[in-house]
Amino acid sequence: MSIGPVQETSPTFVGMPAFPEAAREALANTQQRQNLHNATHTIRAKRAAVVAEVDDWEALRVAGADAKDEALHHLGDYLEQVEESLTANGAIVHWARDAAEANRIVIDIARAKEVDEVVKVKSMATQEIELNEALEEAGISAWETDLAELIVQLFGDRPSHILVPAIHRNRTEIRDVFLREMARFGRPAPDDLTDDPARLAEAARLHLREKFLRAKVAVSGANFAIADTGTLVVVESEGNGRMCLTLPETLISVVGIEKVLPTWDDLGPMLQLLPRSSTGERMNPYTTMWSGVHDGDGPQEVHVILLDNGRSHVLADSVGRQALRCIRCSACLNVCPVYERTGGHAYGSVYPGPIGAVLNPQLRGTSSEVDASLPYASSLCGACFDACPVRINIPELLVELRGTVAEQGGHRAESAAMKAAAWVLSDPRRLAVAQKGATTAGKLIGKRTITKVPGLGAWTDARNLPTPPKETFRQWWAREHEEGGQR
Amino acid sequence: MLLDGGMTAAQPRTDLRVALFATCFNDTMWPETPKAVVRLLERLGVRVEFPMDQTCCGQMMTNTGYAGDAVPLVRHFVDVFEKYDAVVAPSGSCVGSVRDQHPMIAHLAGDPGLASEVEEVRPKVYELSEFLVDVLGVTDVGAWFPHRVTYHPTCHSLRMLRVGDRPLQLLRAVEGIDLVELPGAEECCGFGGTFAVKNADVSVAMGTDKAEHVAETGAEVLVAGDNSCLAHIGGILGRQRSGIRTMHLAEILASTKENPA
């Protein structure tokens, strides 16, 4: 019972293998595992420290979740209000049902401005719709200006983390790609470039500066879209966003419809929750807010594209809709023991980690191999729920989505096994009979260690199996309490 | 030996009708754990009953995506346990399932009668350390275990039940114990039920790191409140011939000079 179409899987991710296979490959990439371990543990510790110093963190989380829920429960109304107030402020509002529509709108505006390049602020929504690829096909270059996004772009790579998309790369790899690739796209890196972070940042700044000064059109997303004031907000660390949002003549912002906040006051808790949860900072260095067009100040033409792309499908699910609260902080990725070991690419989407494991199967449906495997890409340890600043109960959603996957069939042997187990376990007599199998095996095996069982390779390849006992607990209890028992 | 101050011997709670929920896994595979719970509670003056009709909480079905198949198990669970004042189980994971998932399953079954029975039963279901510390009000249970031990807080006891440091309070009060801190203790061991076989590679990668941390402590014994997690970590420790043994919390707390574990 779902309203609205699911998102079409982009060509980049069509045919991705199921998570376990992709994860196996990722685990074997020793350098990447080392990079990920170092990076996730560093951010994890920073986040824990700045969250611990807030007295009322839990109250903030509740306030954040409430603001998002209020917006989501009356999304139609707030979206209309956003459109109205943005329009009143001089912005031009567009609506896009899916990726193709949104990309078409951006391309049309760029063509009307007769440009062959745009500068970009880091944005998940534009990654989701693969805007850069669409622009390239239309003969328009899209320059990523966030340092990590620039690195990913120079590698011709895919991002593997929401906040730090080049988390899987280390600084030596980055120096090498700067030396190799920068010259092809603009100002080259200096020949004597080292892997010193300050030198790398300097090379990126010089490379990007000429693009900022030249660009006529910028494309961004938005962290928040405030309904009552018609204000868009971008939260960032490097100042590249501020450059893109203020220098060019035309600004196009692609904004997922779930980014709406009802009121200006709701921004307060969000601006405390987001930086502490994402970069582990008390406050992010740059927060840019703009409300339409202002004479002689900033872009003189402001477009806002409100994007659905599967979101109303998610909204229709009473349990699943909490995933739309997500503010893309990536705290769940950084604390996830699975993500820490596999990295982001195994999730087959621009949204990796725990939030990706619940968001992708909801946005795209569960018909592809990778989307059907994502709800199982978790040990349900619950670290993600604890870390989530807007209280998305990711384990609960994972379990619900496993139900959706099981229901669509395909796991026939497993389904039969679960039914059989439920039949045995719903009756103590049947359970007692089944337990005889275990105790018979226990008597045969004695004290020997079980290192190999045909069909159980997934367990025994790396782990011994516990030896079954000679007597179950209930047999022992019955023996000890022969006179009465509780039956 | 008492490090926490305050609570020592339990007041015998003969007023409570207490049932042991052994859990199907412990009943079948690790009977020494529920036996230890019986010894321990009887030593503390609690008369514990074992309703022979009990089976399973249904967690495996629920977490694998077959919540519908868990409905008869939830129904059976409330039927068996509703007449007791308290239900004690030596498993954070199974108690977590009862407390956290049974309402959802009753809702799924569309049965308001079942839902209200679940609401009545689930607050009476305690993980062992909760029952000892919160209901009996005891941290020193009179145990003796003269070995180097490290404790792994299992995810469901930590993040679903929020047992906090109750198990550690109990362990610190054990006579002769050398309790050492486990690095990265709060990180999942990688068991995760069917995750252990569906994503075996990631599961083993996580378990291997956990086993490494356990070995770093120099402990002879790894203790936890869930035998399923211990089977996974212990399976790796065993394959590595580490010589480190795994034990359930109940077995250490039941251990005495007269009857050592």
JSON list of C-alpha atoms in Angstrom, two decimals, chain A residues 332-444:
[
{"chain": "A", "resi": 332, "resn": "CYS", "atom": "CA", "xyz": [25.33, 6.59, 11.96]},
{"chain": "A", "resi": 333, "resn": "LEU", "atom": "CA", "xyz": [28.01, 5.77, 9.41]},
{"chain": "A", "resi": 334, "resn": "ASN", "atom": "CA", "xyz": [30.80, 6.77, 11.74]},
{"chain": "A", "resi": 335, "resn": "VAL", "atom": "CA", "xyz": [29.61, 4.58, 14.62]},
{"chain": "A", "resi": 336, "resn": "CYS", "atom": "CA", "xyz": [28.59, 1.60, 12.48]},
{"chain": "A", "resi": 337, "resn": "PRO", "atom": "CA", "xyz": [30.85, -1.45, 12.90]},
{"chain": "A", "resi": 338, "resn": "VAL", "atom": "CA", "xyz": [29.73, -2.78, 9.51]},
{"chain": "A", "resi": 339, "resn": "TYR", "atom": "CA", "xyz": [30.37, 0.47, 7.61]},
{"chain": "A", "resi": 340, "resn": "GLU", "atom": "CA", "xyz": [33.71, 0.82, 9.36]},
{"chain": "A", "resi": 341, "resn": "ARG", "atom": "CA", "xyz": [34.86, -2.44, 7.76]},
{"chain": "A", "resi": 342, "resn": "THR", "atom": "CA", "xyz": [33.19, -2.36, 4.35]},
{"chain": "A", "resi": 343, "resn": "GLY", "atom": "CA", "xyz": [33.20, 1.33, 3.46]},
{"chain": "A", "resi": 344, "resn": "GLY", "atom": "CA", "xyz": [30.44, 2.98, 1.49]},
{"chain": "A", "resi": 345, "resn": "HIS", "atom": "CA", "xyz": [30.64, 1.53, -2.01]},
{"chain": "A", "resi": 346, "resn": "ALA", "atom": "CA", "xyz": [29.23, -1.85, -0.98]},
{"chain": "A", "resi": 347, "resn": "TYR", "atom": "CA", "xyz": [25.86, -0.17, -0.29]},
{"chain": "A", "resi": 348, "resn": "GLY", "atom": "CA", "xyz": [25.33, 0.53, -4.00]},
{"chain": "A", "resi": 349, "resn": "SER", "atom": "CA", "xyz": [24.09, 4.08, -3.56]},
{"chain": "A", "resi": 350, "resn": "VAL", "atom": "CA", "xyz": [25.19, 7.60, -2.69]},
{"chain": "A", "resi": 351, "resn": "TYR", "atom": "CA", "xyz": [23.58, 6.90, 0.69]},
{"chain": "A", "resi": 352, "resn": "PRO", "atom": "CA", "xyz": [25.74, 4.31, 2.44]},
{"chain": "A", "resi": 353, "resn": "GLY", "atom": "CA", "xyz": [25.87, 2.99, 6.00]},
{"chain": "A", "resi": 354, "resn": "PRO", "atom": "CA", "xyz": [22.92, 2.36, 8.30]},
{"chain": "A", "resi": 355, "resn": "ILE", "atom": "CA", "xyz": [20.81, 5.22, 6.92]},
{"chain": "A", "resi": 356, "resn": "GLY", "atom": "CA", "xyz": [21.49, 3.99, 3.39]},
{"chain": "A", "resi": 357, "resn": "ALA", "atom": "CA", "xyz": [20.50, 0.47, 4.39]},
{"chain": "A", "resi": 358, "resn": "VAL", "atom": "CA", "xyz": [17.03, 1.78, 5.30]},
{"chain": "A", "resi": 359, "resn": "LEU", "atom": "CA", "xyz": [16.69, 4.69, 2.87]},
{"chain": "A", "resi": 360, "resn": "ASN", "atom": "CA", "xyz": [17.70, 3.02, -0.41]},
{"chain": "A", "resi": 361, "resn": "PRO", "atom": "CA", "xyz": [15.27, 0.07, -0.17]},
{"chain": "A", "resi": 362, "resn": "GLN", "atom": "CA", "xyz": [12.51, 2.56, 0.62]},
{"chain": "A", "resi": 363, "resn": "LEU", "atom": "CA", "xyz": [13.37, 5.12, -2.08]},
{"chain": "A", "resi": 364, "resn": "ARG", "atom": "CA", "xyz": [14.15, 2.54, -4.77]},
{"chain": "A", "resi": 365, "resn": "GLY", "atom": "CA", "xyz": [12.08, -0.45, -3.67]},
{"chain": "A", "resi": 366, "resn": "THR", "atom": "CA", "xyz": [13.51, -3.90, -2.99]},
{"chain": "A", "resi": 367, "resn": "SER", "atom": "CA", "xyz": [13.46, -5.48, -6.45]},
{"chain": "A", "resi": 368, "resn": "SER", "atom": "CA", "xyz": [17.20, -5.24, -7.19]},
{"chain": "A", "resi": 369, "resn": "GLU", "atom": "CA", "xyz": [19.73, -7.61, -5.64]},
{"chain": "A", "resi": 370, "resn": "VAL", "atom": "CA", "xyz": [21.57, -4.90, -3.73]},
{"chain": "A", "resi": 371, "resn": "ASP", "atom": "CA", "xyz": [18.43, -3.16, -2.41]},
{"chain": "A", "resi": 372, "resn": "ALA", "atom": "CA", "xyz": [16.98, -6.49, -1.22]},
{"chain": "A", "resi": 373, "resn": "SER", "atom": "CA", "xyz": [20.23, -7.27, 0.61]},
{"chain": "A", "resi": 374, "resn": "LEU", "atom": "CA", "xyz": [20.63, -3.92, 2.38]},
{"chain": "A", "resi": 375, "resn": "PRO", "atom": "CA", "xyz": [18.16, -4.50, 5.24]},
{"chain": "A", "resi": 376, "resn": "TYR", "atom": "CA", "xyz": [20.36, -7.46, 6.26]},
{"chain": "A", "resi": 377, "resn": "ALA", "atom": "CA", "xyz": [23.60, -5.45, 6.14]},
{"chain": "A", "resi": 378, "resn": "SER", "atom": "CA", "xyz": [23.46, -4.88, 9.89]},
{"chain": "A", "resi": 379, "resn": "SER", "atom": "CA", "xyz": [23.98, -6.85, 13.08]},
{"chain": "A", "resi": 380, "resn": "LEU", "atom": "CA", "xyz": [21.17, -4.75, 14.64]},
{"chain": "A", "resi": 381, "resn": "CYS", "atom": "CA", "xyz": [23.65, -3.56, 17.28]},
{"chain": "A", "resi": 382, "resn": "GLY", "atom": "CA", "xyz": [21.76, -0.29, 17.71]},
{"chain": "A", "resi": 383, "resn": "ALA", "atom": "CA", "xyz": [24.76, 2.08, 17.74]},
{"chain": "A", "resi": 384, "resn": "CYS", "atom": "CA", "xyz": [23.19, 4.03, 14.85]},
{"chain": "A", "resi": 385, "resn": "PHE", "atom": "CA", "xyz": [19.95, 4.72, 16.71]},
{"chain": "A", "resi": 386, "resn": "ASP", "atom": "CA", "xyz": [21.89, 5.96, 19.73]},
{"chain": "A", "resi": 387, "resn": "ALA", "atom": "CA", "xyz": [23.93, 8.33, 17.58]},
{"chain": "A", "resi": 388, "resn": "CYS", "atom": "CA", "xyz": [21.11, 9.65, 15.39]},
{"chain": "A", "resi": 389, "resn": "PRO", "atom": "CA", "xyz": [20.43, 13.32, 16.22]},
{"chain": "A", "resi": 390, "resn": "VAL", "atom": "CA", "xyz": [16.81, 13.06, 15.02]},
{"chain": "A", "resi": 391, "resn": "ARG", "atom": "CA", "xyz": [16.09, 9.71, 16.69]},
{"chain": "A", "resi": 392, "resn": "ILE", "atom": "CA", "xyz": [15.57, 7.54, 13.60]},
{"chain": "A", "resi": 393, "resn": "ASN", "atom": "CA", "xyz": [15.10, 4.02, 14.94]},
{"chain": "A", "resi": 394, "resn": "ILE", "atom": "CA", "xyz": [17.20, 2.38, 12.25]},
{"chain": "A", "resi": 395, "resn": "PRO", "atom": "CA", "xyz": [17.17, -1.14, 13.76]},
{"chain": "A", "resi": 396, "resn": "GLU", "atom": "CA", "xyz": [13.37, -1.06, 13.88]},
{"chain": "A", "resi": 397, "resn": "LEU", "atom": "CA", "xyz": [13.26, 0.03, 10.24]},
{"chain": "A", "resi": 398, "resn": "LEU", "atom": "CA", "xyz": [15.74, -2.66, 9.22]},
{"chain": "A", "resi": 399, "resn": "VAL", "atom": "CA", "xyz": [13.58, -5.34, 10.82]},
{"chain": "A", "resi": 400, "resn": "GLU", "atom": "CA", "xyz": [10.47, -3.95, 9.11]},
{"chain": "A", "resi": 401, "resn": "LEU", "atom": "CA", "xyz": [12.23, -3.89, 5.73]},
{"chain": "A", "resi": 402, "resn": "ARG", "atom": "CA", "xyz": [13.43, -7.47, 6.23]},
{"chain": "A", "resi": 403, "resn": "GLY", "atom": "CA", "xyz": [9.75, -8.33, 6.46]},
{"chain": "A", "resi": 404, "resn": "THR", "atom": "CA", "xyz": [9.14, -6.57, 3.14]},
{"chain": "A", "resi": 405, "resn": "VAL", "atom": "CA", "xyz": [11.97, -8.50, 1.50]},
{"chain": "A", "resi": 406, "resn": "ALA", "atom": "CA", "xyz": [10.85, -11.84, 2.99]},
{"chain": "A", "resi": 407, "resn": "GLU", "atom": "CA", "xyz": [7.30, -11.18, 1.83]},
{"chain": "A", "resi": 408, "resn": "GLN", "atom": "CA", "xyz": [8.29, -10.69, -1.79]},
{"chain": "A", "resi": 409, "resn": "GLY", "atom": "CA", "xyz": [9.61, -14.28, -1.79]},
{"chain": "A", "resi": 410, "resn": "GLY", "atom": "CA", "xyz": [12.89, -15.49, -3.20]},
{"chain": "A", "resi": 411, "resn": "HIS", "atom": "CA", "xyz": [14.23, -16.81, 0.10]},
{"chain": "A", "resi": 412, "resn": "ARG", "atom": "CA", "xyz": [12.25, -20.02, -0.20]},
{"chain": "A", "resi": 413, "resn": "ALA", "atom": "CA", "xyz": [14.47, -22.32, 1.86]},
{"chain": "A", "resi": 414, "resn": "GLU", "atom": "CA", "xyz": [14.77, -19.72, 4.61]},
{"chain": "A", "resi": 415, "resn": "SER", "atom": "CA", "xyz": [11.05, -19.06, 4.67]},
{"chain": "A", "resi": 416, "resn": "ALA", "atom": "CA", "xyz": [10.36, -22.81, 4.97]},
{"chain": "A", "resi": 417, "resn": "ALA", "atom": "CA", "xyz": [12.96, -23.13, 7.73]},
{"chain": "A", "resi": 418, "resn": "MET", "atom": "CA", "xyz": [11.43, -20.24, 9.69]},
{"chain": "A", "resi": 419, "resn": "LYS", "atom": "CA", "xyz": [7.95, -21.70, 9.35]},
{"chain": "A", "resi": 420, "resn": "ALA", "atom": "CA", "xyz": [9.23, -25.09, 10.52]},
{"chain": "A", "resi": 421, "resn": "ALA", "atom": "CA", "xyz": [11.09, -23.52, 13.44]},
{"chain": "A", "resi": 422, "resn": "ALA", "atom": "CA", "xyz": [7.98, -21.55, 14.45]},
{"chain": "A", "resi": 423, "resn": "TRP", "atom": "CA", "xyz": [5.91, -24.74, 14.29]},
{"chain": "A", "resi": 424, "resn": "VAL", "atom": "CA", "xyz": [8.37, -26.57, 16.55]},
{"chain": "A", "resi": 425, "resn": "LEU", "atom": "CA", "xyz": [8.77, -23.65, 18.93]},
{"chain": "A", "resi": 426, "resn": "SER", "atom": "CA", "xyz": [5.09, -22.92, 19.37]},
{"chain": "A", "resi": 427, "resn": "ASP", "atom": "CA", "xyz": [4.60, -26.23, 21.21]},
{"chain": "A", "resi": 428, "resn": "PRO", "atom": "CA", "xyz": [6.79, -27.47, 24.09]},
{"chain": "A", "resi": 429, "resn": "ARG", "atom": "CA", "xyz": [6.26, -31.13, 23.14]},
{"chain": "A", "resi": 430, "resn": "ARG", "atom": "CA", "xyz": [7.52, -30.56, 19.63]},
{"chain": "A", "resi": 431, "resn": "LEU", "atom": "CA", "xyz": [10.46, -28.59, 21.02]},
{"chain": "A", "resi": 432, "resn": "ALA", "atom": "CA", "xyz": [11.34, -31.47, 23.38]},
{"chain": "A", "resi": 433, "resn": "VAL", "atom": "CA", "xyz": [11.34, -33.89, 20.44]},
{"chain": "A", "resi": 434, "resn": "ALA", "atom": "CA", "xyz": [13.52, -31.58, 18.36]},
{"chain": "A", "resi": 435, "resn": "GLN", "atom": "CA", "xyz": [15.94, -31.17, 21.27]},
{"chain": "A", "resi": 436, "resn": "LYS", "atom": "CA", "xyz": [16.54, -34.94, 21.26]},
{"chain": "A", "resi": 437, "resn": "GLY", "atom": "CA", "xyz": [18.40, -34.39, 17.96]},
{"chain": "A", "resi": 438, "resn": "ALA", "atom": "CA", "xyz": [20.78, -31.97, 19.69]},
{"chain": "A", "resi": 439, "resn": "THR", "atom": "CA", "xyz": [21.39, -34.14, 22.74]},
{"chain": "A", "resi": 440, "resn": "THR", "atom": "CA", "xyz": [21.91, -37.25, 20.59]},
{"chain": "A", "resi": 441, "resn": "ALA", "atom": "CA", "xyz": [24.54, -35.30, 18.64]},
{"chain": "A", "resi": 442, "resn": "GLY", "atom": "CA", "xyz": [26.00, -34.10, 21.96]},
{"chain": "A", "resi": 443, "resn": "LYS", "atom": "CA", "xyz": [26.34, -37.67, 23.20]},
{"chain": "A", "resi": 444, "resn": "LEU", "atom": "CA", "xyz": [28.02, -38.76, 19.95]}
]
